[in-house]
XYZ file of C-alpha atoms in Angstrom:
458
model
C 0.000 0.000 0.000
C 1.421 3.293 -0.932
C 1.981 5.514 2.049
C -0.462 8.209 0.805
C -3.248 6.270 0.815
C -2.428 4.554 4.464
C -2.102 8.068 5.988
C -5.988 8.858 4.795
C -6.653 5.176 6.291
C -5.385 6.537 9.430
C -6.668 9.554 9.481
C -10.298 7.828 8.980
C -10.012 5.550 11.498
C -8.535 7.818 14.077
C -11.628 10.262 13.365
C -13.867 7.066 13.672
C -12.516 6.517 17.366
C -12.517 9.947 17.893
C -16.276 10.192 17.313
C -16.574 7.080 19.838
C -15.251 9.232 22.602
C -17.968 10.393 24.444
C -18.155 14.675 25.359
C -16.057 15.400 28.493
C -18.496 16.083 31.703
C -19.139 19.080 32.891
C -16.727 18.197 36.225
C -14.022 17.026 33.692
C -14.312 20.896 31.475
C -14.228 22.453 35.157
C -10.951 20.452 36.150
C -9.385 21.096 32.637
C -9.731 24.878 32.718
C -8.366 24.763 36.358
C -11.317 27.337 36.759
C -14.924 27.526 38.199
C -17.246 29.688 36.449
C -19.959 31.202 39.150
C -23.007 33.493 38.275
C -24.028 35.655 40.821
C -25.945 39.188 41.488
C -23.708 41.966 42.737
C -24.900 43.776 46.580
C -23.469 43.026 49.913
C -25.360 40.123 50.412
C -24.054 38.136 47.636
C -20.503 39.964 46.658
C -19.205 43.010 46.392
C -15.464 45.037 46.267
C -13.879 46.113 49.933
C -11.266 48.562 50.104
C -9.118 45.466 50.746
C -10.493 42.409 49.189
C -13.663 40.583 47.540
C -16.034 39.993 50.143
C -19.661 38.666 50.370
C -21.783 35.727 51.537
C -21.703 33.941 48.072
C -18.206 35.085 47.352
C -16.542 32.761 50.418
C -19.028 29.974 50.081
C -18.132 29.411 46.379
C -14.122 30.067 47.478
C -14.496 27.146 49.701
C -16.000 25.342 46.365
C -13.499 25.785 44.392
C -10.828 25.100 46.716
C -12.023 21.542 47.812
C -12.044 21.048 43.467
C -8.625 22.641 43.356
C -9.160 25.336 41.031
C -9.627 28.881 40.630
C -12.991 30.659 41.060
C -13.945 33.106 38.321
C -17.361 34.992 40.023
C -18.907 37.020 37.792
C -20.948 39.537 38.991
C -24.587 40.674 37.184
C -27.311 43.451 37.243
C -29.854 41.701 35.828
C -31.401 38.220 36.464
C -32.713 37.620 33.162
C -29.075 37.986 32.267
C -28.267 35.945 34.785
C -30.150 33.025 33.628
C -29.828 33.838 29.975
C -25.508 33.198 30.423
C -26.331 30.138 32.756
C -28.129 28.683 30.019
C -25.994 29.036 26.911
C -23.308 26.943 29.070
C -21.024 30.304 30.071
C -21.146 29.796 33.454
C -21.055 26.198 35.705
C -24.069 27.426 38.155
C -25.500 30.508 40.392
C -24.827 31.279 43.710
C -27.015 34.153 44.173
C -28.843 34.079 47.643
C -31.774 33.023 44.873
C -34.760 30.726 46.557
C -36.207 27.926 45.234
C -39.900 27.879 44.049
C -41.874 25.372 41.561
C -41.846 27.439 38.384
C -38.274 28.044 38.327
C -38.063 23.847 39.197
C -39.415 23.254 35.981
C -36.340 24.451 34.259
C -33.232 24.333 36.237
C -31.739 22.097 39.055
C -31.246 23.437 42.316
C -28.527 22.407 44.940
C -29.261 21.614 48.355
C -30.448 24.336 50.458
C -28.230 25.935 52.907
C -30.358 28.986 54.312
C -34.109 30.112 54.785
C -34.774 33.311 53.681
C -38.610 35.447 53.767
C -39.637 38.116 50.860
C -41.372 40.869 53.073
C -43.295 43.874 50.978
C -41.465 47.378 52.362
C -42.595 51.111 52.234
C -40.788 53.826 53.728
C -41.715 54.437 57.588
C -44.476 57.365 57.627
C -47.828 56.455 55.525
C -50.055 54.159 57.713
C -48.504 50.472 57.671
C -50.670 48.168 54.873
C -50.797 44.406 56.841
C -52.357 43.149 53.750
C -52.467 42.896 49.822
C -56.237 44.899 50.008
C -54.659 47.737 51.601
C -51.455 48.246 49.535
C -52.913 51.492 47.365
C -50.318 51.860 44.883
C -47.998 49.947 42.181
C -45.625 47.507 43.746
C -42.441 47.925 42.151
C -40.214 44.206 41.430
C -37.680 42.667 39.441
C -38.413 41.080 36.473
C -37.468 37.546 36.770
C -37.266 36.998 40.598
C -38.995 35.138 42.578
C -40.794 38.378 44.121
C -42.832 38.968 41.081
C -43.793 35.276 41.070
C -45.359 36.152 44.032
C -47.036 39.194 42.931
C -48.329 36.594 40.265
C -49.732 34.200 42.846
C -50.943 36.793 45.213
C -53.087 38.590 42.104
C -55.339 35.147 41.940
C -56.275 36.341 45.598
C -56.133 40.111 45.301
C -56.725 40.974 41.468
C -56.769 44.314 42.270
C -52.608 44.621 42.708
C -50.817 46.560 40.237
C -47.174 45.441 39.822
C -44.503 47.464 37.666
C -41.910 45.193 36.793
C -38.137 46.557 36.388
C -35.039 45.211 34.478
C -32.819 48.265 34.770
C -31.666 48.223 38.360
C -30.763 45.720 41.395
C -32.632 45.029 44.578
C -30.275 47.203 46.547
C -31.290 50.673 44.087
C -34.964 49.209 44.742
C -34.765 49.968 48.040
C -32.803 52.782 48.128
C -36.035 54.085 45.321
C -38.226 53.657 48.659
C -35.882 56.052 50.124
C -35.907 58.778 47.766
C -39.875 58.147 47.347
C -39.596 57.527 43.463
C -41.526 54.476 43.885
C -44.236 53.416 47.063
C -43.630 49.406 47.438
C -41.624 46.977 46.539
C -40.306 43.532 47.670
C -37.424 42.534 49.234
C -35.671 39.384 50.755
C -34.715 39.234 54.614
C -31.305 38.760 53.995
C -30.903 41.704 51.790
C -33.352 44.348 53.818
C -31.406 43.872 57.373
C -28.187 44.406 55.394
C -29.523 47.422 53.937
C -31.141 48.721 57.457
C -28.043 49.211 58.827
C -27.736 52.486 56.817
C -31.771 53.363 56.100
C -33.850 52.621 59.461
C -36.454 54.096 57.648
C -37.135 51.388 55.272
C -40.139 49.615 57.177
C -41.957 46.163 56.664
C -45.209 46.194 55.584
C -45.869 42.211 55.993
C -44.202 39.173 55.481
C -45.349 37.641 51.319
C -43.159 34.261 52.447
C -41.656 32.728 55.789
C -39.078 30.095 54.475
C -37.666 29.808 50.933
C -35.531 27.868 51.153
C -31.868 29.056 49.248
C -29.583 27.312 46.917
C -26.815 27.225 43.942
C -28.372 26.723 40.581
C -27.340 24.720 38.003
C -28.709 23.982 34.239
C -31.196 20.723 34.072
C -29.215 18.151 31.738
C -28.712 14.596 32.169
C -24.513 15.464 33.671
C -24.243 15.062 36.900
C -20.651 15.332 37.439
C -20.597 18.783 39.367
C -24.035 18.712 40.644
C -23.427 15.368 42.806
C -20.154 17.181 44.453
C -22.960 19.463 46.092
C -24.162 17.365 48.852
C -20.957 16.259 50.011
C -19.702 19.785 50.203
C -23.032 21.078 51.692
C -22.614 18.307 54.202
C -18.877 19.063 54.841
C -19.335 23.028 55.963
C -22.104 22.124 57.957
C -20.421 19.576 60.190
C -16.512 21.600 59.755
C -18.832 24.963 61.081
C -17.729 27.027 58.220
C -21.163 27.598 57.002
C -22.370 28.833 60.543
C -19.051 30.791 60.516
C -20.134 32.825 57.229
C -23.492 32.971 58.155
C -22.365 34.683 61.389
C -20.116 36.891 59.555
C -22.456 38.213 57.336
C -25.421 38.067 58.965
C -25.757 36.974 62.478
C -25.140 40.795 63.867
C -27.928 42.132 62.110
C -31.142 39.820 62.833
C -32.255 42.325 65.091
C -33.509 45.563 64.073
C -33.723 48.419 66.404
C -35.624 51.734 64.300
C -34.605 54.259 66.832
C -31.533 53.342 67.837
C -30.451 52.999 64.152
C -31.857 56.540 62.994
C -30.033 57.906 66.159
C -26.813 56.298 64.932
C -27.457 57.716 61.311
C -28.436 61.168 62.461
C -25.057 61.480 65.027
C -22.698 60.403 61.621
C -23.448 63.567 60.611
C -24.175 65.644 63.244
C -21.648 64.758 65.916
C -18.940 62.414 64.067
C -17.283 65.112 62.070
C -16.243 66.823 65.555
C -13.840 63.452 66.517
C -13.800 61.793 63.322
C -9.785 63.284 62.615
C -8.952 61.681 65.695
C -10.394 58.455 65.516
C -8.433 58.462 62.177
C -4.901 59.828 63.551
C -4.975 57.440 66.753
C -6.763 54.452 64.728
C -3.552 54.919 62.011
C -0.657 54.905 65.009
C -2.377 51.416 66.072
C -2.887 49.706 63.076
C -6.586 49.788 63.889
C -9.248 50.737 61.247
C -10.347 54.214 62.310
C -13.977 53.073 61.608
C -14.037 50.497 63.920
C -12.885 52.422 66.560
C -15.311 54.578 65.896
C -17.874 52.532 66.261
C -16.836 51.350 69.678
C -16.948 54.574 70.730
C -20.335 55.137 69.926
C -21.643 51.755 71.118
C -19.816 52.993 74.670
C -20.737 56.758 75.051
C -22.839 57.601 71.981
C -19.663 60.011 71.032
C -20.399 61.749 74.682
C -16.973 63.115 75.840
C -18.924 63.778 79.103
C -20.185 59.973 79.260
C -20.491 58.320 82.711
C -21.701 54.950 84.088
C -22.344 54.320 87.436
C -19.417 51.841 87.566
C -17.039 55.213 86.843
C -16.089 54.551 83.383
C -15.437 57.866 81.877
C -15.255 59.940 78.575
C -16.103 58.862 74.976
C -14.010 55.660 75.271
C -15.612 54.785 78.721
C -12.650 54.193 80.357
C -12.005 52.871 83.646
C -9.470 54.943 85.850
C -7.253 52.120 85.916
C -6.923 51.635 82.040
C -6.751 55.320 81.540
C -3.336 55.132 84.115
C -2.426 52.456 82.119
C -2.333 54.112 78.700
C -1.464 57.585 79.691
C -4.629 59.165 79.471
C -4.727 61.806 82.569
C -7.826 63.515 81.680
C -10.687 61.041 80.590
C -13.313 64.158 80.023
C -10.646 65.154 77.296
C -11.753 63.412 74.043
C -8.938 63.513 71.917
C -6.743 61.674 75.536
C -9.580 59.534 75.516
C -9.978 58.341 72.097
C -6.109 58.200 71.718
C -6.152 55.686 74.665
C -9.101 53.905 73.623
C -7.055 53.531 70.615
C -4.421 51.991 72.091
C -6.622 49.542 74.500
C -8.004 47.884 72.031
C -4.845 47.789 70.200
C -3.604 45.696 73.382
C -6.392 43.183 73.249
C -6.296 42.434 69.929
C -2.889 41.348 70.262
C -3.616 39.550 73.598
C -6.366 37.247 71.475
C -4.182 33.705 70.957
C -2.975 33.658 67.157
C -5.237 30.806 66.170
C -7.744 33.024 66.256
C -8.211 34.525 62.483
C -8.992 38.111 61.387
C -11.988 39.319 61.666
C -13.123 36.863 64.865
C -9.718 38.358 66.774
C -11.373 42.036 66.503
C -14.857 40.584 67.637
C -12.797 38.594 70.910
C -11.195 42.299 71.457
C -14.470 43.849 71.489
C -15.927 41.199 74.034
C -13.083 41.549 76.684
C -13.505 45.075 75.840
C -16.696 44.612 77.523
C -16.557 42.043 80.063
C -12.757 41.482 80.350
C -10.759 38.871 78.624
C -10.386 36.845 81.517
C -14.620 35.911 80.794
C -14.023 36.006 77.324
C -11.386 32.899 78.041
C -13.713 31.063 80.154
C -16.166 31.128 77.157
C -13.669 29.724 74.716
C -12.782 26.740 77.330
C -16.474 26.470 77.670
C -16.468 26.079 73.756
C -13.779 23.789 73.783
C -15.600 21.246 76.383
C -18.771 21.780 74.198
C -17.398 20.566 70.960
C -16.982 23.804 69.592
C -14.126 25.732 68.012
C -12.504 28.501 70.999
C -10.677 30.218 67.914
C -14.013 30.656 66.099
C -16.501 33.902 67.005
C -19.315 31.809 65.415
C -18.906 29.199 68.550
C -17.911 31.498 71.426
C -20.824 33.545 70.889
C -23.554 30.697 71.807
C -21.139 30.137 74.906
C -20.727 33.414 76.458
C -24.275 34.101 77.555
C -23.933 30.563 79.998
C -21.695 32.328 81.992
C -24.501 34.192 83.683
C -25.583 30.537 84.829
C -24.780 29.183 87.978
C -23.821 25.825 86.461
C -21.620 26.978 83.855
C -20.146 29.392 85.801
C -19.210 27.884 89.561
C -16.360 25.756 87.442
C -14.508 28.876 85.146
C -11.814 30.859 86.782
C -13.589 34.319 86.525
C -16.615 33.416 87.561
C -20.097 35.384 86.394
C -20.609 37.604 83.921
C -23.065 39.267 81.569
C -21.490 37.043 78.651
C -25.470 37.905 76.749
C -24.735 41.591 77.010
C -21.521 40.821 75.797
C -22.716 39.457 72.715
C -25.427 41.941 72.181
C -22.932 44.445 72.357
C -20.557 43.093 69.875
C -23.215 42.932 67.664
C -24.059 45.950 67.636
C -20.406 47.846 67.242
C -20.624 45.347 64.301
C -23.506 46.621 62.676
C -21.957 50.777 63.492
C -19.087 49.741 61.957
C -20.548 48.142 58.609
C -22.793 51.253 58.048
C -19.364 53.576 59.019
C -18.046 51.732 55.740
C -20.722 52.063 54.258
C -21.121 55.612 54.322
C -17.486 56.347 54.307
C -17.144 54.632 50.874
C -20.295 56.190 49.337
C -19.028 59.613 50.291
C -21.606 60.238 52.923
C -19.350 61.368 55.723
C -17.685 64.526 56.417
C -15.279 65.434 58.639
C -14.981 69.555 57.900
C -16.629 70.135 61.048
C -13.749 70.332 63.112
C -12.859 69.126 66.832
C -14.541 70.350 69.725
C-alpha cells in the first residue's frame, strides 16, 4: 500500500474513534480549565469590592468550592437576572450562587442544589404612611424585578387580590430598589430578609409592611441536563461546611449581627454620623492609624460605649467617649478622661492591646470581635467562654462558637467551674453585635461619600 493512501486510512479511522469518545463532563471541562465559572448578582449580600479584598456571603461559600475542586474561582458579577439566567443557560457559566430561593416554576427548568439557608420576601414602604398588613390595603404599584422570585409572588398573590398593580423593572438591582423607597420615586416593593437587614443598617427608615413568604428555602443553581458530574459534588460539600462549622461561621459573619432591628436606635446612629462624628472623626483616624486599627471600627466602639459623649459616665465610673475605667486610663497615659482627643487616643491603644492579647489561632476578623468582648466584660470571661467552647465541641478560635457560649456564663452551672466566675457574657454578645452593625454602616457611608469630617474638633 502506498503511504499516501495509508495516511488517509489513518486519518479515517482515528476520526472514527474519535467520534466514539464520548463529550467530556461538565466536572471534567471544570478540572481542565483549572477554573470555576460562578453566576451571581452583585450587593453586599451576595458579593461586592472592599477597600481590601472581595467579600460577600456567596463570594466565600463558592471560594471554599473551588478550593475543595482545586481550582480557581472566576465569580462574575450581574445586574440583571434575566441575564443571569440567559448566560447560565448558553453553558457560560457552571451554576449561580445568588442568595436566589427555590420555588416550583423556576423547578421546571433548572436544578437546584441543596439548600443551605431560609430566607422570607417581606413587601417594604418607607416608615411614615399608615402600615398596609395586607395585599387589600397596599394602594399603589408595587415595584419588582423582572425575573425573581418576588414577582412570582405578585403573580400568585393577584389570583387572591386581582386588584394589585405590579410594575416590573429590568434596569436596576434590589439594593437601588430599596434605596427608590428612600428617595420616594416608587411606594412598594419587595425585598428578601437577607438583603433588607443588610440594607437597614444604613436606612432605618425602610419599614416592613408584611411578610409575602416565611421560608424559601436558598440554593446554587445549576442547568437541568442529564450530567451530573458537578451537581453530585454538592451534597458532600453542603454536608462538609455544615459539620466543619464554616457555614455557621459565614453565616455569622455576614449576617448573624444584624437579625435584630432596632428603628430608633439605628436613625439615632445615622443622624449622630453627621451631626456629631465630624467633631472626633480626625482623631479616631490619627490614633486608629498609630495602632494599626481601622479608624472606623474604633469609631464605632466609641459610639456603642458613650454615643460620642466626651462627658459619658456609668455608674461603675467609666469615663469619657471611650468609657474608660481609671485604671486603664493610668495604664495608657490618658490623665484627663473628660478630654476626648486623651480619651480616644487611649481607647485607641486599648483595644490595640487586646487584639494582640487574642491567641494567634484566632483569624482576622473573629480576633477584633474577641477584642471587642473583653472590651466589655474582660478577657479573663471572654477565656472562660472559649474553654467552655472547647468542652462543648466547639471551636474557641471561632466567634461563630464562642458567641452561643458566652451568655452561659450568667448561669450558675456553667459558671461555679470557670476561673472568673459570672458575667453578663449575653450583654456581651449583644454588644458586639451591635459595634458590628456601626461599623458596617461607618463603611458604608465612608465609601459612598456620605461622611464629612470639615466640622472640626470640639
Amino acid at each position: 500500500m502506498q503511504l499516501k493512501p495509508l495516511l488517509t486510512l489513518i486519518i479515517f479511522m482515528w476520526v472514527l474513534v474519535g467520534c466514539d469518545k464520548p463529550p467530556m463532563t461538565q466536572l471534567e471541562r471544570v478540572q481542565q480549565k483549572r477554573e470555576l465559572k460562578v453566576g451571581t448578582l452583585a450587593g453586599p449580600a451576595n458579593f461586592y469590592q472592599a477597600q481590601q479584598s472581595e467579600q460577600g456571603f456567596e463570594y466565600e461559600l463558592t471560594q471554599a468550592f473551588a478550593n475543595s475542586l482545586n481550582v480557581k474561582l472566576n465569580i462574575v458579577p450581574f445586574y440583571s437576572l434575566p441575564e443571569l439566567f440567559q448566560r447560565l443557560d448558553s453553558g457560560d457559566l457552571d451554576f449561580i450562587a445568588a442568595g436566589l430561593s427555590y420555588h416550583p416554576q423556576r423547578g421546571e427548568h433548572y436544578r437546584f442544589g441543596p439548600s443551605y439557608r431560609a430566607i422570607s420576601q417581606k413587601l417594604v414602604y418607607k416608615q411614615g404612611p399608615r402600615r398596609p398588613r395586607s395585599f387589600e390595603e397596599v394602594n399603589a404599584p408595587i415595584t419588582v424585578l423582572a425575573g425573581s422570585n418576588h414577582l412570582i409572588s405578585l403573580q400568585e398573590a393577584k389570583k387572591t387580590y386581582p386588584n394589585i398593580d405590579m410594575h416590573v423593572v429590568d434596569d436596576v438591582d434590589e439594593e437601588e430598589l430599596l434605596q427608590n423607597i428612600i428617595d420616594e420615586k416608587i411606594s412598594y416593593t419587595i425585598a428578601d430578609s437577607h438583603s433588607l437587614a443588610l440594607f437597614r443598617r444604613y436606612h432605618p427608615e425602610v419599614s416592613i409592611a408584611f411578610s409575602i413568604t416565611k421560608q424559601d428555602s436558598i440554593s446554587w443553581i445549576m442547568r437541568k441536563d442529564a450530567d451530573d458530574s458537578l451537581y453530585a459534588l454538592l451534597m458532600p460539600f453542603f454536608d462538609k461546611v455544615n459539620q466543619n462549622g464554616k457555614l455557621a461561621e459565614l453565616e455569622e459573619k455576614y449576617f448573624g449581627h444584624v437579625e435584630t432591628f432596632n428603628y430608633v436606635n439605628t436613625l439615632a446612629f445615622v443622624e449622630a454620623t453627621k451631626e456629631v462624628l465630624p467633631n472626633y472623626q480626625a482623631w479616631f483616624e490619627k490614633y486608629s492609624k498609630q495602632n494599626k486599627l481601622d479608624w472606623r471600627l474604633l469609631a464605632a466602639l466609641s459610639y456603642q460605649e458613650s454615643m460620642w459623649k466626651p462627658r459619658a459616665k456609668s455608674p461603675t465610673g467609666v469615663r469619657g467617649i471611650m468609657m474608660l475605667t481609671q485604671p486603664t486610663a493610668k495604664q495608657v497615659g490618658v490623665k484627663n478622661r473628660l478630654k476626648p482627643e486623651q480619651n480616644i487616643r487611649g481607647g485607641a491603644i486599648y483595644l490595640s492591646k487586646l487584639i494582640k492579647r487574642v491567641p494567634k489561632s484566632v483569624q482576622y476578623p473573629d480576633n477584633v470581635w474577641f477584642a471587642m468582648a473583653s472590651y466589655n466584660v474582660g478577657w479573663g470571661h471572654v477565656n472562660d467562654a472559649r474553654k467552655i467552647t472547647e468542652q462543648q465541641g466547639g471551636d474557641p478560635s471561632r466567634w461563630a462558637d464562642v458567641k452561643k457560649r458566652l451568655p452561659l456564663l450568667v448561669k450558675k452551672r456553667y459558671y461555679r467551674k470557670t476561673r472568673y466566675g459570672y458575667a453578663r457574657g449575653d450583654v456581651a454578645v449583644q454588644y458586639v453585635d451591635n459595634i458590628r452593625r456601626y461599623y458596617d454602616a461607618l463603611v458604608w457611608l465612608d465609601e459612598n461619600g456620605a461622611l464629612n469630617s470639615e466640622n472640626g474638633q470640639k
